[in-house]
Amino acid sequence: MTDTPARLLNLLSLLQTPREWPGSELAERLSVSPRTIRRDIDRLRDLGYPVEATMGAVGGYRLVAGTAMPPLLLDDEEAVAIAVGLRAGAGHAIEGVEEASVRALAKLEQVLPARLRHRVSTLQNATIPLTRGDGATVTPATLTALAGTVTGHERLRFGYRAGDGTETKRLVEPYRLVSTGRRWYLVAYDLGREDWRTFRVDRVSEPFPTGARFTPRELPSGDAATYMARSMARTQGEVDLDVEFAAPAEFVVARLPSHLVPVATGPDRCRLHARVADSVEWLALRLALMDVDFTVRGPDALVTYMRDLSGRLAAAVVGDRSAGAERAGTTDGAPGRA
Protein backbone atom coordinates (compact mmCIF):
# COMPACT_ATOMS: atom_id res chain seq x y z
CA MET A 1 0.00 0.00 0.00
CA THR A 2 1.78 3.10 -1.27
CA ASP A 3 -0.94 5.69 -0.48
CA THR A 4 0.29 7.08 2.84
CA PRO A 5 -2.99 8.76 3.99
CA ALA A 6 -4.99 5.61 3.18
CA ARG A 7 -2.40 3.46 4.93
CA LEU A 8 -2.50 5.66 8.05
CA LEU A 9 -6.29 5.41 8.18
CA ASN A 10 -6.14 1.63 7.89
CA LEU A 11 -3.43 1.48 10.55
CA LEU A 12 -5.49 3.67 12.87
CA SER A 13 -8.56 1.48 12.32
CA LEU A 14 -6.55 -1.61 13.36
CA LEU A 15 -5.09 0.11 16.43
CA GLN A 16 -8.55 1.16 17.63
CA THR A 17 -9.34 -2.49 18.17
CA PRO A 18 -8.72 -3.17 21.91
CA ARG A 19 -5.66 -5.42 21.59
CA GLU A 20 -1.90 -5.20 21.14
CA TRP A 21 -0.62 -5.52 17.59
CA PRO A 22 2.87 -6.93 16.88
CA GLY A 23 4.72 -4.72 14.41
CA SER A 24 5.27 -7.68 12.09
CA GLU A 25 1.52 -8.41 11.95
CA LEU A 26 0.69 -4.79 11.18
CA ALA A 27 3.33 -4.80 8.43
CA GLU A 28 1.83 -7.97 6.95
CA ARG A 29 -1.73 -6.60 7.12
CA LEU A 30 -0.75 -3.40 5.32
CA SER A 31 1.80 -4.99 2.97
CA VAL A 32 4.65 -2.74 4.06
CA SER A 33 7.93 -3.16 5.94
CA PRO A 34 8.22 -2.97 9.77
CA ARG A 35 10.29 0.17 9.28
CA THR A 36 7.36 1.81 7.46
CA ILE A 37 5.07 0.83 10.34
CA ARG A 38 7.41 2.53 12.81
CA ARG A 39 7.39 5.72 10.73
CA ASP A 40 3.58 5.61 10.46
CA ILE A 41 3.29 5.16 14.21
CA ASP A 42 5.37 8.29 14.67
CA ARG A 43 3.06 10.17 12.28
CA LEU A 44 0.00 9.11 14.29
CA ARG A 45 1.68 10.29 17.49
CA ASP A 46 2.40 13.66 15.85
CA LEU A 47 -1.33 13.89 15.07
CA GLY A 48 -2.22 13.38 18.73
CA TYR A 49 -2.99 9.67 18.83
CA PRO A 50 -1.48 8.10 21.99
CA VAL A 51 0.10 4.94 20.57
CA GLU A 52 2.05 2.93 23.13
CA ALA A 53 4.89 0.61 22.10
CA THR A 54 6.09 -2.45 24.03
CA MET A 55 9.72 -3.47 24.17
CA GLY A 56 11.07 -6.80 22.95
CA ALA A 57 12.34 -8.66 19.94
CA VAL A 58 8.95 -8.58 18.24
CA GLY A 59 7.50 -5.42 19.74
CA GLY A 60 3.90 -4.38 19.72
CA TYR A 61 1.64 -1.35 19.55
CA ARG A 62 -1.69 -0.41 21.06
CA LEU A 63 -3.80 2.73 21.32
CA VAL A 64 -4.23 3.98 24.90
CA ALA A 65 -6.31 6.67 26.56
CA GLY A 66 -4.82 10.14 26.18
CA THR A 67 -5.53 13.65 27.47
CA ALA A 68 -7.81 14.35 24.49
CA MET A 69 -9.94 12.16 22.25
CA PRO A 70 -8.80 12.18 18.62
CA PRO A 71 -11.24 11.30 15.82
CA LEU A 72 -12.44 7.69 15.79
CA LEU A 73 -12.75 5.51 12.72
CA LEU A 74 -15.85 3.30 12.60
CA ASP A 75 -16.75 0.47 10.26
CA ASP A 76 -20.32 0.17 8.93
CA GLU A 77 -21.59 -2.09 11.71
CA GLU A 78 -20.10 0.11 14.44
CA ALA A 79 -21.57 3.29 12.93
CA VAL A 80 -25.05 1.75 12.70
CA ALA A 81 -24.87 0.43 16.27
CA ILE A 82 -23.80 3.81 17.67
CA ALA A 83 -26.46 5.72 15.70
CA VAL A 84 -29.20 3.41 16.96
CA GLY A 85 -27.92 3.73 20.52
CA LEU A 86 -27.80 7.52 20.28
CA ARG A 87 -31.36 7.58 18.96
CA ALA A 88 -32.43 5.57 21.98
CA GLY A 89 -30.61 7.97 24.30
CA ALA A 90 -32.17 10.95 22.57
CA GLY A 91 -35.57 9.37 23.07
CA HIS A 92 -35.22 9.44 26.88
CA ALA A 93 -34.18 5.80 27.21
CA ILE A 94 -31.29 6.87 29.43
CA GLU A 95 -32.09 9.81 31.70
CA GLY A 96 -29.47 12.52 31.83
CA VAL A 97 -27.79 11.94 28.44
CA GLU A 98 -30.59 13.09 26.14
CA GLU A 99 -29.03 16.40 25.08
CA ALA A 100 -25.55 14.95 24.60
CA SER A 101 -27.10 12.13 22.54
CA VAL A 102 -28.81 14.60 20.22
CA ARG A 103 -25.60 16.59 19.67
CA ALA A 104 -23.60 13.45 18.93
CA LEU A 105 -26.37 12.03 16.74
CA ALA A 106 -26.53 15.23 14.69
CA LYS A 107 -22.78 15.02 14.03
CA LEU A 108 -22.86 11.32 13.17
CA GLU A 109 -25.90 11.37 10.88
CA GLN A 110 -24.44 14.33 8.99
CA VAL A 111 -21.58 12.15 7.75
CA LEU A 112 -23.33 8.77 7.50
CA PRO A 113 -23.55 7.47 3.92
CA ALA A 114 -27.10 7.09 2.56
CA ARG A 115 -26.92 3.29 2.74
CA LEU A 116 -26.13 3.41 6.46
CA ARG A 117 -28.81 6.02 7.22
CA HIS A 118 -31.29 3.64 5.57
CA ARG A 119 -30.09 0.75 7.75
CA VAL A 120 -30.39 2.83 10.91
CA SER A 121 -33.95 3.89 10.01
CA THR A 122 -34.93 0.33 9.11
CA LEU A 123 -33.67 -1.01 12.42
CA GLN A 124 -35.30 1.84 14.34
CA ASN A 125 -38.66 1.25 12.66
CA ALA A 126 -38.51 -2.47 13.39
CA THR A 127 -38.17 -1.98 17.16
CA ILE A 128 -40.58 -0.59 19.74
CA PRO A 129 -38.96 1.01 22.80
CA LEU A 130 -40.53 0.51 26.22
CA THR A 131 -40.98 4.13 27.31
CA ARG A 132 -42.11 5.63 30.60
CA GLY A 133 -45.37 6.81 29.09
CA ASP A 134 -45.09 10.30 30.54
CA GLY A 135 -43.64 12.18 27.59
CA ALA A 136 -44.59 12.96 24.02
CA THR A 137 -42.87 11.20 21.12
CA VAL A 138 -40.33 13.18 19.11
CA THR A 139 -38.65 11.82 16.00
CA PRO A 140 -34.83 11.76 15.97
CA ALA A 141 -34.95 13.46 12.56
CA THR A 142 -36.71 16.49 14.07
CA LEU A 143 -34.27 16.63 16.98
CA THR A 144 -31.20 16.42 14.78
CA ALA A 145 -32.61 19.08 12.42
CA LEU A 146 -33.14 21.45 15.34
CA ALA A 147 -29.77 20.59 16.88
CA GLY A 148 -28.05 21.34 13.59
CA THR A 149 -29.54 24.84 13.41
CA VAL A 150 -28.66 25.53 17.04
CA THR A 151 -25.03 24.51 16.49
CA GLY A 152 -24.74 26.23 13.11
CA HIS A 153 -26.53 29.47 14.18
CA GLU A 154 -28.97 29.02 11.30
CA ARG A 155 -32.48 30.45 11.13
CA LEU A 156 -35.26 27.86 11.18
CA ARG A 157 -38.78 27.72 9.77
CA PHE A 158 -41.38 25.27 11.08
CA GLY A 159 -45.06 24.73 11.66
CA TYR A 160 -46.22 24.89 15.28
CA ARG A 161 -49.36 23.61 16.98
CA ALA A 162 -50.26 25.40 20.20
CA GLY A 163 -51.91 23.73 23.19
CA ASP A 164 -55.36 24.84 21.99
CA GLY A 165 -54.74 23.35 18.54
CA THR A 166 -53.96 26.62 16.73
CA GLU A 167 -51.56 26.11 13.81
CA THR A 168 -48.97 28.79 13.00
CA LYS A 169 -45.80 29.19 10.93
CA ARG A 170 -42.69 30.36 12.77
CA LEU A 171 -39.32 31.80 11.76
CA VAL A 172 -36.86 31.69 14.66
CA GLU A 173 -33.24 31.96 15.67
CA PRO A 174 -32.69 28.71 17.61
CA TYR A 175 -30.75 29.09 20.85
CA ARG A 176 -30.79 25.76 22.73
CA LEU A 177 -32.60 22.44 22.98
CA VAL A 178 -33.65 21.62 26.55
CA SER A 179 -34.78 18.23 27.85
CA THR A 180 -36.96 18.18 30.96
CA GLY A 181 -36.67 14.40 31.26
CA ARG A 182 -40.05 13.75 29.65
CA ARG A 183 -40.32 16.42 26.95
CA TRP A 184 -38.03 18.34 24.60
CA TYR A 185 -38.24 22.11 24.24
CA LEU A 186 -36.61 24.56 21.84
CA VAL A 187 -35.60 27.93 23.27
CA ALA A 188 -35.47 30.43 20.41
CA TYR A 189 -35.90 34.07 19.45
CA ASP A 190 -39.14 34.35 17.44
CA LEU A 191 -38.57 36.87 14.65
CA GLY A 192 -42.29 37.26 13.98
CA ARG A 193 -43.13 38.01 17.63
CA GLU A 194 -39.85 39.88 18.20
CA ASP A 195 -39.39 38.11 21.52
CA TRP A 196 -38.02 34.95 23.11
CA ARG A 197 -40.23 31.87 23.04
CA THR A 198 -40.12 28.22 24.12
CA PHE A 199 -41.56 25.55 21.83
CA ARG A 200 -42.51 21.98 22.64
CA VAL A 201 -40.62 19.95 20.06
CA ASP A 202 -43.37 17.32 19.76
CA ARG A 203 -45.61 20.12 18.42
CA VAL A 204 -43.06 21.22 15.80
CA SER A 205 -43.69 20.06 12.23
CA GLU A 206 -41.70 20.28 8.99
CA PRO A 207 -38.58 21.97 10.41
CA PHE A 208 -36.69 23.67 7.57
CA PRO A 209 -33.20 25.15 8.02
CA THR A 210 -33.16 28.30 5.88
CA GLY A 211 -29.40 28.55 5.42
CA ALA A 212 -29.44 32.14 6.74
CA ARG A 213 -26.84 32.59 9.50
CA PHE A 214 -27.27 34.85 12.52
CA THR A 215 -25.30 36.12 15.49
CA PRO A 216 -26.82 34.62 18.67
CA ARG A 217 -28.64 37.11 20.90
CA GLU A 218 -28.14 37.26 24.65
CA LEU A 219 -30.77 35.33 26.58
CA PRO A 220 -32.78 37.59 28.96
CA SER A 221 -32.08 35.52 32.08
CA GLY A 222 -29.29 33.08 32.86
CA ASP A 223 -28.81 29.95 30.81
CA ALA A 224 -31.36 28.11 28.68
CA ALA A 225 -32.35 25.68 31.46
CA THR A 226 -33.06 28.54 33.89
CA TYR A 227 -35.04 30.44 31.27
CA MET A 228 -37.00 27.28 30.44
CA ALA A 229 -37.87 26.65 34.09
CA ARG A 230 -39.09 30.22 34.56
CA SER A 231 -41.10 30.05 31.36
CA MET A 232 -42.83 26.86 32.46
CA ALA A 233 -43.58 28.33 35.88
CA ARG A 234 -45.22 31.38 34.26
CA THR A 235 -47.25 29.20 31.90
CA GLN A 236 -48.47 26.53 34.29
CA GLY A 237 -48.15 28.06 37.72
CA GLU A 238 -46.26 26.28 40.48
CA VAL A 239 -47.83 24.00 43.09
CA ASP A 240 -46.58 22.71 46.44
CA LEU A 241 -46.49 18.93 46.20
CA ASP A 242 -46.77 16.93 49.45
CA VAL A 243 -46.87 13.13 49.26
CA GLU A 244 -46.20 10.38 51.81
CA PHE A 245 -44.90 7.01 50.59
CA ALA A 246 -45.10 3.68 52.42
CA ALA A 247 -41.65 2.65 51.17
CA PRO A 248 -37.97 3.45 51.85
CA ALA A 249 -36.67 6.69 50.34
CA GLU A 250 -34.10 4.90 48.15
CA PHE A 251 -36.90 2.78 46.62
CA VAL A 252 -39.03 5.83 45.84
CA VAL A 253 -36.26 8.10 44.53
CA ALA A 254 -35.32 5.48 41.92
CA ARG A 255 -38.84 5.70 40.51
CA LEU A 256 -39.25 9.47 40.40
CA PRO A 257 -37.85 12.10 37.99
CA SER A 258 -34.57 13.58 39.17
CA HIS A 259 -36.14 16.90 40.29
CA LEU A 260 -38.37 15.10 42.83
CA VAL A 261 -36.40 13.88 45.87
CA PRO A 262 -38.21 12.45 48.94
CA VAL A 263 -36.83 12.54 52.50
CA ALA A 264 -36.84 9.48 54.75
CA THR A 265 -39.26 9.72 57.71
CA GLY A 266 -38.64 6.16 58.92
CA PRO A 267 -37.05 2.88 57.84
CA ASP A 268 -39.94 2.10 55.50
CA ARG A 269 -41.49 5.52 54.93
CA CYS A 270 -40.59 8.80 53.25
CA ARG A 271 -42.20 12.10 52.36
CA LEU A 272 -41.85 14.37 49.37
CA HIS A 273 -42.16 18.16 49.66
CA ALA A 274 -41.44 20.02 46.40
CA ARG A 275 -42.51 23.14 44.55
CA VAL A 276 -43.13 22.04 40.97
CA ALA A 277 -44.49 23.47 37.74
CA ASP A 278 -46.02 20.18 36.57
CA SER A 279 -49.73 19.74 35.84
CA VAL A 280 -51.88 17.86 38.35
CA GLU A 281 -52.79 15.40 35.59
CA TRP A 282 -49.17 14.47 34.98
CA LEU A 283 -48.40 14.29 38.71
CA ALA A 284 -51.35 11.96 39.27
CA LEU A 285 -50.31 9.60 36.50
CA ARG A 286 -46.66 9.67 37.57
CA LEU A 287 -47.59 8.74 41.13
CA ALA A 288 -49.93 6.00 39.93
CA LEU A 289 -47.03 4.36 38.09
CA MET A 290 -44.91 4.16 41.24
CA ASP A 291 -46.10 0.68 42.31
CA VAL A 292 -46.08 1.72 45.97
CA ASP A 293 -48.72 2.84 48.50
CA PHE A 294 -48.83 6.61 48.94
CA THR A 295 -51.02 9.38 50.35
CA VAL A 296 -51.35 12.79 48.71
CA ARG A 297 -51.50 15.65 51.25
CA GLY A 298 -51.38 18.50 48.77
CA PRO A 299 -52.06 20.46 46.71
CA ASP A 300 -55.84 20.39 47.03
CA ALA A 301 -56.24 20.32 43.24
CA LEU A 302 -54.21 17.10 43.05
CA VAL A 303 -56.15 15.53 45.94
CA THR A 304 -59.42 16.30 44.16
CA TYR A 305 -58.17 15.09 40.80
CA MET A 306 -56.85 11.81 42.19
CA ARG A 307 -60.08 11.20 44.11
CA ASP A 308 -62.10 11.65 40.93
CA LEU A 309 -59.63 9.60 38.91
CA SER A 310 -59.66 6.72 41.40
CA GLY A 311 -63.46 6.66 41.23
CA ARG A 312 -63.47 6.56 37.42
CA LEU A 313 -60.84 3.83 37.31
CA ALA A 314 -62.66 1.70 39.88
CA ALA A 315 -65.98 2.19 38.09
CA ALA A 316 -64.35 1.13 34.83
CA VAL A 317 -63.73 -2.37 36.23
CA VAL A 318 -66.69 -4.65 35.44
CA GLY A 319 -68.61 -5.59 38.60
CA ASP A 320 -66.72 -3.08 40.76
CA ARG A 321 -68.86 0.06 40.43
CA SER A 322 -69.87 0.07 44.10
CA ALA A 323 -66.21 -0.06 45.14
CA GLY A 324 -65.53 2.86 42.83
CA ALA A 325 -68.20 4.91 44.55
CA GLU A 326 -66.77 4.08 47.99
CA ARG A 327 -63.26 5.10 46.95
CA ALA A 328 -64.52 8.32 45.45
CA GLY A 329 -65.87 9.24 48.89
CA THR A 330 -62.47 9.03 50.63
CA THR A 331 -61.85 12.21 52.63
CA ASP A 332 -58.39 11.94 54.20
CA GLY A 333 -56.07 12.82 51.33
CA ALA A 334 -56.00 10.62 48.23
CA PRO A 335 -54.40 7.24 48.88
CA GLY A 336 -53.57 5.19 45.84
CA ARG A 337 -51.61 2.27 44.49
CA ALA A 338 -50.61 1.66 40.88
XYZ file of C-alpha atoms in Angstrom:
338
model
C 0.000 0.000 0.000
C 1.784 3.097 -1.267
C -0.940 5.685 -0.477
C 0.295 7.084 2.838
C -2.989 8.761 3.993
C -4.995 5.615 3.179
C -2.399 3.457 4.929
C -2.502 5.657 8.050
C -6.286 5.414 8.181
C -6.137 1.632 7.892
C -3.428 1.480 10.550
C -5.494 3.670 12.865
C -8.556 1.476 12.325
C -6.552 -1.605 13.360
C -5.086 0.107 16.431
C -8.550 1.164 17.625
C -9.342 -2.493 18.172
C -8.719 -3.174 21.912
C -5.658 -5.420 21.595
C -1.895 -5.205 21.142
C -0.619 -5.524 17.595
C 2.874 -6.929 16.884
C 4.717 -4.719 14.408
C 5.272 -7.680 12.094
C 1.518 -8.414 11.951
C 0.695 -4.793 11.177
C 3.327 -4.796 8.428
C 1.831 -7.965 6.950
C -1.726 -6.602 7.121
C -0.747 -3.402 5.321
C 1.803 -4.988 2.969
C 4.654 -2.735 4.061
C 7.933 -3.165 5.942
C 8.222 -2.974 9.775
C 10.291 0.175 9.276
C 7.364 1.815 7.458
C 5.069 0.826 10.339
C 7.412 2.531 12.807
C 7.389 5.717 10.729
C 3.580 5.609 10.457
C 3.286 5.159 14.215
C 5.373 8.292 14.671
C 3.063 10.169 12.276
C -0.001 9.112 14.291
C 1.679 10.291 17.493
C 2.405 13.658 15.853
C -1.334 13.890 15.070
C -2.217 13.382 18.731
C -2.993 9.667 18.826
C -1.484 8.104 21.992
C 0.101 4.936 20.567
C 2.053 2.932 23.130
C 4.891 0.611 22.096
C 6.091 -2.450 24.030
C 9.718 -3.473 24.173
C 11.069 -6.796 22.951
C 12.344 -8.659 19.937
C 8.946 -8.580 18.241
C 7.503 -5.423 19.739
C 3.902 -4.376 19.719
C 1.637 -1.353 19.552
C -1.689 -0.406 21.060
C -3.802 2.728 21.320
C -4.233 3.981 24.895
C -6.308 6.673 26.564
C -4.824 10.144 26.185
C -5.528 13.648 27.466
C -7.808 14.348 24.487
C -9.944 12.161 22.255
C -8.798 12.181 18.619
C -11.238 11.303 15.822
C -12.437 7.690 15.786
C -12.750 5.509 12.723
C -15.851 3.301 12.603
C -16.753 0.473 10.261
C -20.323 0.174 8.932
C -21.589 -2.093 11.713
C -20.100 0.109 14.438
C -21.568 3.291 12.934
C -25.049 1.750 12.698
C -24.867 0.435 16.274
C -23.797 3.814 17.667
C -26.459 5.723 15.695
C -29.205 3.412 16.962
C -27.915 3.730 20.523
C -27.800 7.520 20.279
C -31.357 7.582 18.961
C -32.432 5.570 21.984
C -30.605 7.969 24.303
C -32.174 10.952 22.570
C -35.572 9.372 23.073
C -35.218 9.443 26.883
C -34.175 5.802 27.208
C -31.293 6.873 29.432
C -32.094 9.808 31.699
C -29.465 12.518 31.829
C -27.789 11.945 28.443
C -30.593 13.090 26.136
C -29.028 16.404 25.079
C -25.547 14.950 24.599
C -27.099 12.126 22.544
C -28.808 14.599 20.224
C -25.602 16.589 19.674
C -23.601 13.454 18.932
C -26.374 12.031 16.744
C -26.532 15.225 14.685
C -22.784 15.020 14.027
C -22.856 11.317 13.173
C -25.902 11.370 10.881
C -24.443 14.332 8.985
C -21.582 12.153 7.748
C -23.335 8.769 7.498
C -23.554 7.468 3.922
C -27.100 7.092 2.561
C -26.924 3.290 2.741
C -26.134 3.413 6.459
C -28.814 6.017 7.220
C -31.291 3.637 5.565
C -30.095 0.747 7.746
C -30.389 2.831 10.906
C -33.949 3.889 10.006
C -34.930 0.332 9.112
C -33.672 -1.010 12.423
C -35.301 1.844 14.340
C -38.661 1.252 12.662
C -38.506 -2.472 13.394
C -38.172 -1.984 17.156
C -40.580 -0.589 19.743
C -38.958 1.007 22.801
C -40.532 0.515 26.224
C -40.975 4.127 27.307
C -42.114 5.628 30.596
C -45.367 6.810 29.092
C -45.086 10.302 30.544
C -43.642 12.177 27.592
C -44.591 12.959 24.022
C -42.871 11.199 21.124
C -40.327 13.180 19.108
C -38.646 11.816 16.001
C -34.832 11.762 15.970
C -34.954 13.461 12.560
C -36.706 16.485 14.074
C -34.270 16.625 16.981
C -31.204 16.422 14.781
C -32.609 19.081 12.417
C -33.135 21.446 15.339
C -29.767 20.591 16.880
C -28.047 21.345 13.593
C -29.542 24.836 13.405
C -28.664 25.527 17.038
C -25.031 24.515 16.490
C -24.738 26.233 13.107
C -26.526 29.467 14.184
C -28.971 29.018 11.299
C -32.481 30.446 11.129
C -35.259 27.861 11.175
C -38.785 27.716 9.771
C -41.380 25.270 11.077
C -45.065 24.728 11.663
C -46.218 24.885 15.283
C -49.358 23.609 16.979
C -50.258 25.401 20.200
C -51.908 23.733 23.188
C -55.356 24.843 21.994
C -54.742 23.355 18.535
C -53.964 26.625 16.733
C -51.560 26.105 13.813
C -48.975 28.791 12.998
C -45.803 29.190 10.934
C -42.694 30.360 12.766
C -39.319 31.802 11.759
C -36.861 31.692 14.659
C -33.244 31.961 15.671
C -32.690 28.705 17.613
C -30.746 29.091 20.855
C -30.791 25.762 22.730
C -32.598 22.441 22.983
C -33.648 21.619 26.550
C -34.776 18.230 27.854
C -36.961 18.184 30.964
C -36.668 14.397 31.263
C -40.049 13.753 29.646
C -40.316 16.416 26.950
C -38.026 18.336 24.596
C -38.241 22.109 24.244
C -36.610 24.565 21.838
C -35.598 27.929 23.266
C -35.471 30.434 20.409
C -35.902 34.073 19.450
C -39.138 34.350 17.436
C -38.570 36.868 14.650
C -42.294 37.258 13.979
C -43.125 38.012 17.630
C -39.849 39.881 18.204
C -39.391 38.106 21.522
C -38.018 34.955 23.111
C -40.229 31.865 23.038
C -40.116 28.216 24.119
C -41.564 25.552 21.827
C -42.512 21.976 22.645
C -40.624 19.950 20.057
C -43.374 17.316 19.759
C -45.607 20.118 18.420
C -43.059 21.216 15.798
C -43.694 20.061 12.226
C -41.700 20.278 8.994
C -38.578 21.972 10.412
C -36.692 23.674 7.569
C -33.204 25.153 8.017
C -33.161 28.299 5.880
C -29.402 28.547 5.422
C -29.440 32.138 6.739
C -26.842 32.594 9.501
C -27.266 34.845 12.517
C -25.303 36.122 15.491
C -26.816 34.623 18.674
C -28.640 37.106 20.900
C -28.140 37.259 24.647
C -30.772 35.332 26.575
C -32.778 37.585 28.959
C -32.081 35.524 32.079
C -29.286 33.079 32.862
C -28.806 29.953 30.815
C -31.365 28.112 28.684
C -32.346 25.683 31.463
C -33.061 28.544 33.890
C -35.039 30.444 31.268
C -36.998 27.277 30.437
C -37.869 26.646 34.095
C -39.094 30.225 34.563
C -41.105 30.052 31.362
C -42.826 26.858 32.459
C -43.579 28.333 35.876
C -45.219 31.383 34.260
C -47.252 29.203 31.899
C -48.471 26.526 34.290
C -48.146 28.064 37.719
C -46.262 26.280 40.484
C -47.825 24.005 43.091
C -46.582 22.711 46.437
C -46.486 18.926 46.205
C -46.772 16.925 49.451
C -46.875 13.135 49.255
C -46.196 10.381 51.809
C -44.895 7.011 50.590
C -45.097 3.677 52.424
C -41.655 2.649 51.167
C -37.975 3.454 51.845
C -36.668 6.686 50.337
C -34.099 4.897 48.155
C -36.896 2.784 46.617
C -39.027 5.827 45.843
C -36.261 8.102 44.530
C -35.319 5.479 41.918
C -38.843 5.698 40.506
C -39.251 9.472 40.396
C -37.853 12.101 37.994
C -34.572 13.585 39.166
C -36.138 16.898 40.293
C -38.375 15.099 42.831
C -36.401 13.880 45.868
C -38.207 12.453 48.945
C -36.827 12.541 52.501
C -36.842 9.479 54.754
C -39.257 9.717 57.714
C -38.637 6.164 58.922
C -37.046 2.878 57.843
C -39.943 2.103 55.495
C -41.492 5.519 54.931
C -40.590 8.798 53.249
C -42.203 12.098 52.359
C -41.853 14.372 49.368
C -42.155 18.160 49.656
C -41.440 20.022 46.403
C -42.511 23.144 44.548
C -43.125 22.040 40.971
C -44.494 23.466 37.737
C -46.023 20.177 36.568
C -49.726 19.739 35.842
C -51.880 17.862 38.353
C -52.795 15.402 35.587
C -49.171 14.471 34.983
C -48.402 14.287 38.707
C -51.348 11.961 39.269
C -50.308 9.595 36.496
C -46.655 9.669 37.566
C -47.586 8.742 41.135
C -49.928 6.003 39.934
C -47.031 4.363 38.086
C -44.907 4.157 41.242
C -46.096 0.683 42.307
C -46.085 1.716 45.968
C -48.717 2.840 48.500
C -48.832 6.610 48.944
C -51.022 9.379 50.351
C -51.352 12.786 48.705
C -51.505 15.649 51.250
C -51.382 18.505 48.772
C -52.055 20.458 46.712
C -55.842 20.386 47.032
C -56.245 20.318 43.243
C -54.207 17.104 43.051
C -56.153 15.528 45.940
C -59.423 16.301 44.161
C -58.167 15.095 40.797
C -56.849 11.810 42.190
C -60.084 11.200 44.112
C -62.097 11.654 40.929
C -59.634 9.599 38.909
C -59.662 6.722 41.396
C -63.460 6.659 41.234
C -63.466 6.559 37.425
C -60.838 3.830 37.313
C -62.660 1.699 39.881
C -65.975 2.192 38.093
C -64.348 1.128 34.831
C -63.733 -2.367 36.227
C -66.690 -4.648 35.436
C -68.611 -5.592 38.599
C -66.720 -3.080 40.760
C -68.858 0.056 40.432
C -69.865 0.066 44.102
C -66.207 -0.061 45.140
C -65.530 2.863 42.832
C -68.203 4.910 44.553
C -66.769 4.075 47.985
C -63.258 5.097 46.952
C -64.523 8.321 45.446
C -65.870 9.240 48.891
C -62.468 9.029 50.628
C -61.853 12.205 52.629
C -58.389 11.936 54.196
C -56.073 12.824 51.329
C -55.995 10.619 48.232
C -54.395 7.239 48.880
C -53.566 5.187 45.841
C -51.609 2.266 44.494
C -50.607 1.662 40.884
